[in-house]
Coordinates of C-alpha atoms in Angstrom, one line a residue:
Chain A
M1 CA 10.8 -8.8 -2.4
K2 CA 9.0 -11.1 -4.4
F3 CA 9.9 -14.0 -3.0
I4 CA 9.2 -12.8 0.6
A5 CA 5.8 -11.8 -0.8
I6 CA 5.5 -15.5 -2.3
K7 CA 6.9 -17.3 1.2
M8 CA 4.2 -15.2 3.1
L9 CA 1.7 -16.0 0.8
H10 CA 2.3 -19.6 1.4
G11 CA 3.6 -19.6 4.9
D12 CA 0.2 -20.4 6.1
G13 CA -0.8 -23.1 4.6
A14 CA -4.8 -23.1 5.7
K15 CA -5.3 -19.2 4.6
Y16 CA -3.6 -19.9 1.2
L17 CA -5.7 -22.9 0.6
G18 CA -8.8 -20.7 1.9
L19 CA -8.0 -17.9 -0.2
I20 CA -7.7 -20.2 -3.2
F21 CA -11.1 -21.9 -2.7
G22 CA -12.2 -19.1 -2.7
V23 CA -11.2 -18.0 -6.0
T24 CA -11.9 -21.6 -7.2
F25 CA -15.8 -21.9 -6.4
A26 CA -16.3 -18.1 -7.6
T27 CA -14.5 -19.1 -10.9
L28 CA -16.2 -22.6 -11.2
L29 CA -19.2 -21.5 -10.2
M30 CA -19.2 -18.5 -13.0
A31 CA -17.7 -20.3 -15.7
Q32 CA -20.3 -23.4 -15.4
Q33 CA -23.6 -21.6 -14.9
V34 CA -22.7 -19.2 -18.3
S35 CA -21.5 -22.0 -20.1
I36 CA -24.1 -24.2 -19.3
F37 CA -26.9 -20.7 -19.8
I38 CA -24.8 -20.5 -23.1
G39 CA -25.6 -24.3 -24.3
L40 CA -29.3 -23.7 -23.4
M41 CA -29.4 -21.2 -25.2
A42 CA -27.5 -22.6 -28.5
R43 CA -30.2 -25.7 -28.1
T44 CA -33.1 -23.3 -28.7
A45 CA -31.0 -22.2 -32.0
S46 CA -29.6 -25.6 -32.7
A47 CA -33.0 -27.0 -34.7
I48 CA -32.6 -24.0 -37.0
Y49 CA -28.8 -24.5 -37.5
D50 CA -29.1 -28.2 -37.9
V51 CA -30.9 -27.4 -41.3
S52 CA -28.3 -26.2 -43.3
E53 CA -29.3 -26.4 -46.6
S54 CA -31.8 -23.5 -46.8
D55 CA -31.4 -19.8 -46.2
V56 CA -35.1 -18.6 -45.1
W57 CA -37.7 -20.2 -42.5
V58 CA -41.0 -19.3 -43.3
M59 CA -44.0 -19.3 -40.9
D60 CA -46.9 -17.7 -39.6
P61 CA -46.7 -14.2 -38.2
R62 CA -47.4 -15.0 -35.3
V63 CA -44.3 -17.5 -34.4
R64 CA -42.2 -16.1 -31.7
Y65 CA -39.5 -18.9 -31.9
I66 CA -39.1 -22.7 -33.1
E67 CA -40.9 -25.0 -30.5
E68 CA -43.9 -22.6 -31.3
V69 CA -46.1 -23.7 -34.3
E70 CA -49.0 -21.6 -36.0
P71 CA -49.7 -24.0 -38.9
L72 CA -49.4 -22.6 -42.7
R73 CA -52.0 -23.2 -45.3
D74 CA -50.8 -25.3 -47.9
V75 CA -51.2 -22.5 -50.5
E76 CA -48.8 -20.7 -48.9
L77 CA -45.6 -23.4 -50.0
T78 CA -46.8 -22.3 -53.4
N79 CA -46.9 -18.5 -52.6
V80 CA -43.5 -18.7 -51.3
R81 CA -42.3 -20.7 -54.4
S82 CA -43.8 -17.8 -56.4
V83 CA -41.7 -15.3 -54.8
P84 CA -38.5 -14.0 -57.4
G85 CA -35.4 -15.2 -56.3
V86 CA -36.3 -18.3 -54.5
A87 CA -34.2 -21.2 -56.2
W88 CA -36.6 -23.7 -54.5
A89 CA -38.7 -23.9 -51.1
V90 CA -39.9 -27.6 -49.5
P91 CA -42.5 -28.1 -46.4
F92 CA -41.0 -28.4 -43.1
Y93 CA -43.4 -30.4 -39.8
K94 CA -42.4 -29.5 -36.3
G95 CA -44.9 -30.8 -33.5
L96 CA -45.3 -32.8 -30.6
I97 CA -46.5 -36.0 -30.0
S98 CA -47.2 -39.2 -28.0
I99 CA -45.5 -42.8 -29.4
R100 CA -46.7 -46.0 -27.5
M101 CA -43.9 -48.5 -27.5
T102 CA -45.2 -52.3 -28.0
D103 CA -44.5 -52.4 -24.1
G104 CA -47.8 -50.3 -23.6
L105 CA -45.9 -47.1 -22.0
T106 CA -46.5 -44.0 -24.2
Q107 CA -43.2 -41.3 -24.7
Q108 CA -43.9 -37.8 -26.2
V109 CA -41.6 -37.1 -29.0
Q110 CA -40.8 -33.6 -31.4
L111 CA -42.1 -35.3 -34.8
V112 CA -40.0 -33.8 -37.8
G113 CA -41.4 -34.4 -41.2
V114 CA -39.2 -33.5 -43.8
D115 CA -39.5 -33.6 -47.6
D116 CA -39.9 -36.3 -49.3
V117 CA -37.9 -35.6 -52.5
S118 CA -35.1 -33.2 -51.1
M119 CA -34.8 -34.6 -47.8
V120 CA -34.3 -30.8 -46.8
G121 CA -34.0 -30.7 -42.8
I122 CA -32.8 -34.3 -42.3
C123 CA -31.1 -34.9 -39.1
P124 CA -26.9 -34.4 -40.2
K125 CA -25.1 -36.8 -38.8
M126 CA -26.2 -40.8 -38.9
V127 CA -25.3 -42.9 -36.3
M128 CA -27.1 -46.2 -38.1
G129 CA -28.9 -47.0 -41.1
D130 CA -29.6 -44.5 -44.0
A131 CA -31.7 -41.1 -44.0
N132 CA -32.9 -42.7 -47.5
V133 CA -35.4 -44.9 -45.7
L134 CA -36.9 -42.3 -44.8
R135 CA -38.9 -42.5 -48.3
R136 CA -40.2 -46.4 -47.7
P137 CA -43.6 -46.6 -45.7
Q138 CA -43.8 -46.2 -41.8
A139 CA -40.3 -45.8 -41.7
A140 CA -38.5 -43.5 -38.8
M141 CA -35.2 -42.3 -37.7
M142 CA -34.7 -41.4 -33.9
D143 CA -31.7 -39.5 -32.6
K144 CA -29.2 -41.3 -30.3
N145 CA -30.2 -39.0 -27.3
G146 CA -33.8 -39.6 -28.0
F147 CA -33.6 -43.4 -28.9
I148 CA -31.2 -43.7 -25.3
F149 CA -34.2 -41.9 -23.4
T150 CA -36.8 -43.7 -24.9
W151 CA -35.5 -47.4 -24.3
P152 CA -32.9 -46.6 -21.6
D153 CA -30.4 -49.6 -20.6
Q154 CA -31.1 -50.8 -24.4
P155 CA -28.2 -51.2 -27.2
L156 CA -28.8 -49.0 -30.6
A157 CA -30.9 -51.3 -32.4
L158 CA -33.0 -50.7 -35.7
G159 CA -36.0 -52.6 -36.0
K160 CA -38.0 -50.8 -32.8
E161 CA -41.8 -50.7 -33.2
I162 CA -43.6 -47.6 -32.5
E163 CA -47.4 -46.8 -32.6
L164 CA -48.5 -43.1 -33.2
N165 CA -51.9 -42.3 -33.5
D166 CA -53.3 -46.2 -34.5
H167 CA -50.1 -46.0 -36.8
R168 CA -47.3 -48.2 -37.1
L169 CA -43.9 -47.2 -37.6
V170 CA -40.7 -48.9 -37.5
V171 CA -37.3 -47.0 -36.5
S172 CA -34.9 -47.6 -39.2
A173 CA -32.5 -45.1 -38.9
I174 CA -30.2 -43.5 -36.0
C175 CA -29.0 -40.5 -36.2
K176 CA -27.1 -37.5 -33.9
A177 CA -28.6 -34.7 -33.9
S178 CA -28.0 -31.1 -31.7
Q179 CA -29.8 -31.6 -28.5
T180 CA -33.0 -29.0 -28.8
F181 CA -34.2 -26.7 -26.4
L182 CA -37.0 -29.4 -25.5
T183 CA -35.5 -32.7 -24.5
F184 CA -37.7 -35.0 -25.8
P185 CA -36.9 -37.5 -29.0
L186 CA -36.4 -36.6 -32.4
L187 CA -38.4 -38.6 -34.4
Y188 CA -37.8 -38.2 -38.3
V189 CA -40.2 -38.9 -41.0
S190 CA -41.0 -37.8 -44.4
Y191 CA -43.5 -35.5 -44.6
E192 CA -46.1 -36.9 -46.6
T193 CA -46.0 -39.5 -43.5
A194 CA -46.3 -36.7 -41.0
M195 CA -49.4 -35.5 -42.7
E196 CA -50.6 -39.1 -42.6
I197 CA -50.1 -40.1 -39.0
T198 CA -50.8 -36.4 -36.8
P199 CA -54.4 -35.7 -36.3
P200 CA -56.4 -34.4 -38.5
Q201 CA -56.6 -30.5 -38.6
R202 CA -57.3 -28.4 -41.4
N203 CA -53.6 -26.8 -41.9
K204 CA -50.5 -28.5 -40.9
M205 CA -47.7 -27.1 -42.2
S206 CA -45.4 -25.9 -40.0
F207 CA -42.2 -23.7 -41.7
V208 CA -41.6 -23.5 -45.3
L209 CA -37.5 -23.8 -46.0
V210 CA -36.5 -21.6 -48.9
K211 CA -33.2 -21.9 -50.6
A212 CA -32.4 -18.5 -52.2
Q213 CA -30.9 -17.9 -56.3
P214 CA -27.7 -17.4 -56.5
G215 CA -26.9 -13.8 -56.5
I216 CA -30.1 -13.0 -53.9
S217 CA -29.0 -12.4 -50.2
A218 CA -31.0 -14.3 -47.8
A219 CA -32.3 -11.4 -45.8
D220 CA -33.1 -9.7 -49.4
L221 CA -35.4 -12.5 -50.2
A222 CA -36.4 -12.9 -46.3
T223 CA -37.9 -9.0 -46.7
R224 CA -39.2 -10.0 -50.2
I225 CA -41.3 -13.0 -49.2
H226 CA -42.3 -11.0 -46.6
D227 CA -43.5 -8.4 -48.6
T228 CA -44.8 -10.4 -50.7
T229 CA -46.7 -13.0 -49.2
G230 CA -47.2 -11.4 -45.7
L231 CA -45.9 -13.9 -43.7
Q232 CA -43.1 -13.8 -41.4
A233 CA -39.9 -14.8 -43.4
L234 CA -36.4 -14.8 -41.6
T235 CA -32.8 -16.0 -42.5
N236 CA -31.6 -18.6 -40.3
N237 CA -29.4 -15.9 -37.8
D238 CA -32.4 -14.1 -38.0
F239 CA -34.6 -16.8 -36.6
A240 CA -32.1 -18.3 -34.0
W241 CA -31.8 -15.0 -32.3
R242 CA -35.8 -14.4 -32.2
S243 CA -36.0 -17.6 -30.7
I244 CA -33.3 -17.0 -28.1
R245 CA -34.9 -13.7 -27.3
Y246 CA -38.1 -15.2 -26.6
I247 CA -36.5 -17.8 -24.0
L248 CA -34.6 -14.7 -22.7
Q249 CA -37.5 -12.3 -22.2
R250 CA -40.2 -15.0 -21.4
T251 CA -39.1 -17.4 -19.0
G252 CA -37.5 -17.2 -16.0
I253 CA -34.2 -19.1 -17.2
P254 CA -31.9 -16.3 -17.6
I255 CA -32.8 -14.7 -14.1
N256 CA -32.4 -18.4 -12.0
F257 CA -29.2 -18.4 -13.9
G258 CA -28.0 -15.2 -13.0
I259 CA -28.8 -15.2 -9.6
T260 CA -26.8 -18.1 -9.2
I261 CA -24.1 -16.5 -11.2
F262 CA -24.4 -13.5 -9.0
L263 CA -24.1 -15.6 -5.7
G264 CA -20.9 -17.1 -6.8
V265 CA -19.5 -13.9 -7.5
I266 CA -20.6 -12.5 -4.1
I267 CA -19.9 -15.4 -2.0
G268 CA -16.7 -15.8 -3.9
A269 CA -15.5 -12.3 -3.2
A270 CA -16.7 -12.7 0.0
I271 CA -14.8 -15.6 1.1
T272 CA -11.8 -14.1 -0.5
A273 CA -11.8 -10.5 0.8
Q274 CA -12.4 -12.0 4.5
T275 CA -9.4 -14.6 4.2
F276 CA -7.2 -11.8 2.5
Y277 CA -8.5 -9.2 5.5
I278 CA -7.4 -12.1 8.3
F279 CA -4.4 -12.8 6.7
V280 CA -3.4 -8.9 6.1
I281 CA -4.7 -8.7 9.8
E282 CA -2.5 -11.3 11.7
N283 CA 0.7 -10.3 9.5
L284 CA 0.0 -6.9 10.8
K285 CA 2.9 -6.9 12.7
Q286 CA 5.0 -8.0 10.1
F287 CA 4.4 -5.8 7.9
A288 CA 4.8 -3.2 10.6
A289 CA 8.5 -4.5 11.1
M290 CA 9.2 -4.1 7.6
K291 CA 7.8 -0.8 7.5
A292 CA 10.1 0.3 10.4
I293 CA 12.7 -1.0 8.8
G294 CA 12.9 0.4 5.7
V295 CA 10.0 -1.1 3.1
T296 CA 8.0 1.7 1.4
N297 CA 4.5 1.7 0.9
A298 CA 4.8 1.1 -2.7
Q299 CA 6.9 -1.9 -2.2
L300 CA 4.2 -3.2 0.0
L301 CA 1.8 -2.6 -2.3
R302 CA 3.5 -4.9 -4.8
M303 CA 4.0 -7.9 -2.6
V304 CA 0.4 -7.6 -1.7
L305 CA -0.6 -7.4 -5.3
L306 CA 1.8 -10.1 -6.2
Q307 CA 0.0 -12.3 -3.6
T308 CA -3.3 -10.8 -5.5
V309 CA -2.2 -12.0 -8.7
I310 CA -0.7 -15.6 -7.7
V311 CA -4.2 -16.8 -5.8
A312 CA -6.3 -15.0 -8.6
A313 CA -4.1 -16.8 -10.9
T314 CA -4.4 -20.5 -9.3
G315 CA -8.0 -20.2 -8.3
Y316 CA -8.5 -19.1 -11.7
G317 CA -6.9 -22.0 -13.2
L318 CA -8.1 -24.7 -10.9
G319 CA -11.6 -23.3 -11.3
I320 CA -11.2 -23.3 -15.3
G321 CA -9.9 -26.6 -15.2
M322 CA -12.7 -28.4 -12.9
T323 CA -15.1 -26.3 -15.5
A324 CA -13.9 -28.3 -18.2
L325 CA -13.2 -31.4 -16.5
F326 CA -16.9 -31.4 -15.9
F327 CA -18.2 -30.9 -19.6
Q328 CA -15.6 -33.7 -20.7
A329 CA -16.8 -35.6 -17.9
T330 CA -20.5 -35.0 -18.9
K331 CA -20.4 -34.5 -23.0
D332 CA -22.0 -37.8 -23.5
L333 CA -25.1 -37.6 -21.2
P334 CA -28.1 -36.5 -22.9
A335 CA -28.9 -33.5 -20.4
T336 CA -25.5 -31.9 -20.9
A337 CA -24.9 -33.0 -24.5
G338 CA -23.3 -30.0 -26.3
F339 CA -22.4 -27.7 -23.8
I340 CA -18.8 -26.3 -23.9
L341 CA -16.7 -23.7 -22.4
H342 CA -16.3 -21.0 -24.3
W343 CA -13.3 -19.1 -24.8
Q344 CA -15.4 -15.8 -24.4
V345 CA -16.5 -17.5 -20.8
M346 CA -12.9 -18.0 -20.0
G347 CA -12.4 -14.3 -20.6
G348 CA -15.2 -13.0 -18.7
V349 CA -14.6 -15.0 -15.9
L350 CA -11.1 -14.0 -15.8
I351 CA -12.2 -10.1 -15.9
A352 CA -15.0 -10.7 -13.1
I353 CA -12.2 -13.1 -10.8
S354 CA -9.8 -10.5 -11.5
A355 CA -12.0 -7.6 -10.4
I356 CA -12.8 -9.9 -7.4
S357 CA -9.3 -10.3 -6.5
L358 CA -8.3 -6.6 -6.3
F359 CA -12.0 -5.7 -4.7
S360 CA -10.9 -7.8 -2.0
I361 CA -7.3 -6.2 -1.2
L362 CA -9.2 -3.1 -1.3
F363 CA -9.4 -2.8 2.8
S364 CA -6.6 -5.1 3.5
L365 CA -4.2 -2.5 1.6
R366 CA -5.9 0.9 3.5
K367 CA -4.9 -1.3 6.3
V368 CA -1.3 -1.8 5.6
F369 CA -0.9 2.0 4.3
K370 CA -2.3 3.2 7.2
L371 CA -0.7 1.1 9.7
D372 CA 1.6 2.7 12.4
P373 CA 4.9 0.9 12.5
A374 CA 5.4 2.3 15.8
I375 CA 3.5 -0.8 17.1
V376 CA 6.5 -2.7 16.9
F377 CA 7.6 -0.7 19.9
R378 CA 4.8 -2.2 21.8
G379 CA 5.6 -5.4 23.0
Chain B
M1 CA 33.6 11.8 19.9
T2 CA 30.8 11.9 17.3
I3 CA 27.2 12.6 18.3
A4 CA 24.9 10.4 16.7
I5 CA 21.6 11.5 17.9
D6 CA 20.9 15.1 18.7
I7 CA 17.6 16.0 20.9
S8 CA 16.8 19.2 21.3
H9 CA 14.1 20.8 23.3
L10 CA 11.6 17.8 21.9
N11 CA 8.3 18.2 22.9
K12 CA 5.2 15.7 21.9
S13 CA 1.9 15.9 22.8
F14 CA -1.2 13.3 21.6
P15 CA -5.1 14.4 21.1
V16 CA -7.1 12.3 23.2
G17 CA -10.5 13.0 22.4
D18 CA -11.0 17.2 22.3
D19 CA -7.8 17.1 24.8
V20 CA -4.3 17.4 24.3
V21 CA -2.2 15.2 26.2
P22 CA 1.5 15.8 26.8
V23 CA 3.9 13.3 26.8
L24 CA 7.3 14.2 25.9
H25 CA 8.1 17.6 27.7
D26 CA 11.4 19.8 26.4
I27 CA 13.8 17.2 26.1
S28 CA 16.9 16.9 25.4
A29 CA 19.8 14.7 25.2
Q30 CA 22.7 13.2 23.3
V31 CA 23.6 9.6 21.9
R32 CA 27.3 9.8 21.0
L33 CA 29.1 7.3 18.1
G34 CA 30.9 4.2 19.9
E35 CA 28.5 3.8 22.8
L36 CA 25.7 1.8 24.2
T37 CA 22.9 4.0 25.6
M38 CA 20.2 2.7 27.6
L39 CA 16.6 4.3 28.2
V40 CA 15.3 3.8 31.6
G41 CA 12.5 4.6 33.3
P42 CA 8.9 3.3 34.5
S43 CA 6.2 2.4 31.8
G44 CA 4.2 5.0 30.5
C45 CA 7.6 7.2 30.9
G46 CA 7.6 7.8 27.4
K47 CA 10.5 5.8 26.4
T48 CA 8.7 4.0 23.4
T49 CA 7.2 7.6 22.0
L50 CA 10.5 9.0 22.6
I51 CA 12.7 6.1 20.0
S52 CA 9.7 6.5 17.7
I53 CA 10.4 9.8 17.7
L54 CA 14.5 9.6 17.2
S55 CA 13.5 6.5 14.4
G56 CA 11.8 8.8 12.1
I57 CA 8.6 6.4 12.9
L58 CA 6.5 9.3 14.7
S59 CA 6.3 12.9 14.4
A60 CA 7.4 15.5 16.8
S61 CA 5.0 18.3 18.0
S62 CA 8.0 20.8 18.7
G63 CA 12.0 21.0 19.1
D64 CA 14.7 19.0 17.0
V65 CA 16.0 15.8 16.4
S66 CA 19.2 15.4 14.3
V67 CA 20.3 11.9 13.6
I68 CA 23.4 11.4 12.5
G69 CA 23.7 14.7 11.4
K70 CA 20.4 14.8 9.9
S71 CA 17.4 16.7 10.9
I72 CA 15.2 14.1 10.3
L73 CA 11.8 15.8 11.5
K74 CA 11.6 17.9 8.5
F75 CA 11.6 14.8 5.9
S76 CA 8.9 13.7 4.5
D77 CA 7.6 10.1 5.1
R78 CA 9.1 8.5 2.3
E79 CA 12.3 10.5 3.5
K80 CA 12.4 8.8 6.7
V81 CA 11.9 5.6 5.5
L82 CA 14.6 5.6 2.8
F83 CA 16.8 7.5 6.4
R84 CA 15.8 4.6 8.6
R85 CA 16.1 2.2 5.4
E86 CA 19.6 3.3 5.7
N87 CA 20.9 4.5 8.7
I88 CA 19.2 2.4 11.6
G89 CA 19.0 -1.1 12.7
F90 CA 16.2 -1.8 14.9
I91 CA 15.6 -4.7 17.2
F92 CA 12.1 -5.3 18.7
Q93 CA 11.3 -7.2 22.0
Q94 CA 9.4 -9.5 20.2
Y95 CA 11.8 -10.4 17.4
N96 CA 9.1 -9.8 14.9
L97 CA 10.8 -12.5 12.6
L98 CA 8.7 -13.1 9.4
P99 CA 8.0 -16.7 10.2
A100 CA 7.8 -17.9 6.6
L101 CA 11.4 -16.7 5.9
T102 CA 14.5 -18.4 7.1
A103 CA 17.0 -16.8 9.6
A104 CA 19.0 -16.1 6.6
E105 CA 16.5 -14.6 4.3
N106 CA 14.8 -12.7 7.7
A107 CA 18.4 -10.9 8.3
A108 CA 19.0 -10.3 4.6
L109 CA 15.5 -8.3 5.0
P110 CA 17.1 -4.6 5.2
L111 CA 19.4 -5.4 1.8
L112 CA 16.6 -6.9 0.3
A113 CA 14.1 -3.7 0.6
A114 CA 17.1 -1.4 -0.4
G115 CA 17.3 -3.3 -3.8
V116 CA 20.5 -5.3 -3.1
A117 CA 20.6 -8.5 -5.2
K118 CA 19.2 -11.9 -3.7
K119 CA 22.3 -13.6 -3.8
Q120 CA 24.2 -11.4 -2.4
A121 CA 22.4 -10.1 0.1
L122 CA 21.5 -13.7 1.7
Q123 CA 25.4 -14.1 1.3
K124 CA 25.9 -10.9 3.4
A125 CA 23.1 -11.9 5.9
V126 CA 25.0 -15.2 6.5
D127 CA 28.0 -13.7 7.0
V128 CA 26.5 -11.7 9.8
L129 CA 24.9 -14.6 11.2
S130 CA 28.3 -16.5 11.3
E131 CA 29.9 -13.5 13.1
I132 CA 27.4 -13.9 16.0
G133 CA 27.6 -17.4 16.3
M134 CA 24.7 -18.6 14.2
Q135 CA 26.1 -20.2 11.2
A136 CA 24.4 -23.5 11.8
H137 CA 21.2 -22.4 11.9
T138 CA 20.9 -19.9 8.9
E139 CA 18.5 -22.1 6.8
K140 CA 16.2 -22.5 9.8
L141 CA 12.8 -21.0 10.3
P142 CA 12.1 -19.0 13.2
R143 CA 9.6 -21.6 14.8
Q144 CA 12.9 -24.1 14.9
L145 CA 15.0 -21.8 17.0
S146 CA 14.6 -21.1 20.5
G147 CA 13.8 -16.9 21.7
G148 CA 17.7 -16.5 22.4
Q149 CA 18.6 -18.0 18.5
Q150 CA 15.6 -15.7 17.3
Q151 CA 16.6 -12.7 18.6
R152 CA 20.3 -13.2 17.3
I153 CA 18.5 -13.2 13.9
A154 CA 17.1 -10.1 14.8
I155 CA 20.4 -8.5 15.9
A156 CA 22.1 -10.1 12.2
R157 CA 18.9 -8.2 10.5
A158 CA 19.7 -4.8 12.5
L159 CA 23.3 -4.9 11.7
V160 CA 23.4 -6.4 7.8
H161 CA 23.3 -3.5 6.1
N162 CA 25.9 -1.5 8.6
P163 CA 23.6 1.0 9.8
R164 CA 25.2 3.8 12.5
L165 CA 22.7 3.7 14.6
I166 CA 21.0 0.9 16.1
V167 CA 17.7 0.9 18.0
C168 CA 16.9 -1.8 20.6
D169 CA 13.7 -2.3 22.2
E170 CA 13.5 -4.0 25.4
P171 CA 15.9 -6.4 23.7
T172 CA 16.2 -9.1 27.1
A173 CA 12.6 -8.7 28.2
A174 CA 11.9 -12.1 26.8
L175 CA 14.8 -14.0 27.2
D176 CA 16.2 -16.0 30.4
A177 CA 19.3 -14.0 32.6
K178 CA 22.1 -15.9 30.8
T179 CA 20.8 -15.6 27.0
G180 CA 19.8 -12.1 27.6
Q181 CA 23.5 -11.7 28.7
G182 CA 24.6 -13.5 25.7
V183 CA 22.4 -10.9 23.3
M184 CA 23.6 -8.0 25.4
E185 CA 27.6 -8.8 24.9
I186 CA 26.6 -9.1 21.1
L187 CA 25.5 -5.5 21.5
R188 CA 28.5 -4.2 23.5
D189 CA 30.7 -5.3 20.9
V190 CA 28.7 -3.4 18.0
A191 CA 28.8 -0.3 20.7
N192 CA 32.6 -0.5 20.8
D193 CA 33.2 0.1 16.9
Q194 CA 33.7 3.9 17.0
T195 CA 31.0 4.4 14.1
R196 CA 28.3 2.9 15.7
A197 CA 26.0 4.2 18.4
V198 CA 23.4 1.5 20.2
L199 CA 20.4 2.8 21.8
V200 CA 18.5 0.6 24.1
V201 CA 15.3 1.0 25.8
T202 CA 15.4 -1.7 28.6
H203 CA 13.7 -1.8 32.2
D204 CA 16.0 -5.0 32.7
S205 CA 18.7 -3.8 35.9
R206 CA 20.7 -6.9 35.2
I207 CA 21.8 -5.9 32.2
Y208 CA 23.0 -2.2 33.0
R209 CA 26.3 -2.6 33.7
F210 CA 26.9 -3.1 29.5
A211 CA 26.1 0.5 29.4
D212 CA 28.1 3.4 28.5
R213 CA 25.6 6.2 29.7
I214 CA 22.1 5.3 31.3
L215 CA 19.6 8.4 30.2
E216 CA 16.8 7.9 32.8
M217 CA 13.2 9.4 31.8
S218 CA 10.4 9.9 34.4
D219 CA 6.8 11.6 33.1
G220 CA 8.3 12.5 29.9
R221 CA 11.5 14.3 31.0
I222 CA 15.0 12.8 31.0
V223 CA 15.4 13.0 34.6
G224 CA 19.1 11.9 34.6
D225 CA 22.2 11.0 33.2
H226 CA 24.1 8.3 34.4
L227 CA 27.3 6.2 34.4
P228 CA 26.2 2.6 35.0
D229 CA 27.8 2.0 38.5
N230 CA 26.3 5.0 39.9
F231 CA 22.8 4.1 38.7
V232 CA 23.0 0.7 39.7
H233 CA 24.2 1.5 43.1
K234 CA 21.4 4.3 42.9
E235 CA 18.4 1.7 42.0

């Protein structure tokens, strides 16, 4: 009876395509939106994970996420270094500031100041130039996407001059950094340069990056630093998740994505359920004839389930394929760089699509089971 | 001659709102193997209800029905389905072929439902189609065939599993006179097999001459059991 179920399904091309469309649409919407949402959350944490050399971030207790900076007193660096178990601790600057290009236009950037000696916190992958160039006066390094954003339609090139608080800087290196939650260009300078060119204020140090001595766990060291200095000290993972939780709890982003995903599920389920229902209603006489001839309800159930599995698998495959193609096609665009289709998302969407498909056939199956085969005798 | 269907004091009522409407009244009759029996009568006289009960599709309110020696009213729903699958072949007024299946696949349906392997079922279906002159059309879809050809596929579907009873509901109603006559000739041949009975519900007086017996119904009752010649003259 399997081939009969398949032939019945394929027999009406328009309805078959309608069913496939419903499932594909729901799959695409769910997989794409969930992936973008996860990508955005990952961007929140990418600035933290890009600093791979250190184990612990130390910051003001009021800091709730990576983009929120409460400056620390310079003496805190010494205090942290004095905590037992600290191998080394270096200052790290992070802040938003405006730059002016030679044509007079201004652009806001994320200024990152890294320790002059160790260069801890520097952009991990070089595209052009050398990271050590930051030790020179007036040298800066910009991330590739930031360069494209700042000078669109221009090829990547070193030597671009910018002005920052009446200080001249030269873009002497270009690197590839992970996209951050704020899409402003990343401009790396040495910590000393950052202190010189940022507006004067009493405290400027944003974070202290700490490495634990061998044999001491990052979590233990973070607790020790907090107990000793009263500052907030978090491991890389803890800080990343604190930043993500802040975005989840304090912004409308999850609600916005949630609504889109919810609508995808509802619309996909509605299209699929309605088309399945119409498919069954229009085939009632055929089902009735089969029941009269001697096809059992169990056989009909297996036929409808097989049809459902075919529709769900085809629609899911197409939807996931289209999602993967979308991310492949947009992987080099700054707006979508770093967004990927995770296998966990594929698994979750598969479960959702299975549920939608089963829900869709519930009403149809009831109709088939309750069907009186005597209708075949009614002309 | 063996009895194919034995109906004894059969009654059937349908609930309509708070009322109960009787449709069949104390029907007793027999259909014999090796005969083509016609069930005739005006619309609404209960013919369809009666064949639905005889086929194990509807239950009765009271009485007894024995089909091929089995008292089918005592069967569970599942037993009725399995009994139909094995012992009854159906021919419907509107053919009720599956449009996505070829002629051979449609004809093989009862065998496939019974779990016969696809290849064997299709071969048997092609054999039966060939016997009724449809060998050139086994791979065609119903929409590619005329009404008469579609009804022949329905006949092949009704015969493919060698049932003892063939139930036909207005088999010629959708066909022109010549095509209808061709369909009845096939059914007449089937009824000549002494192991089979053919029961035909019809309004079509042009085909009465193919019957061995005609059961006349009126207002839910069997009001006459005629030989065809007598009945034609009566009409």
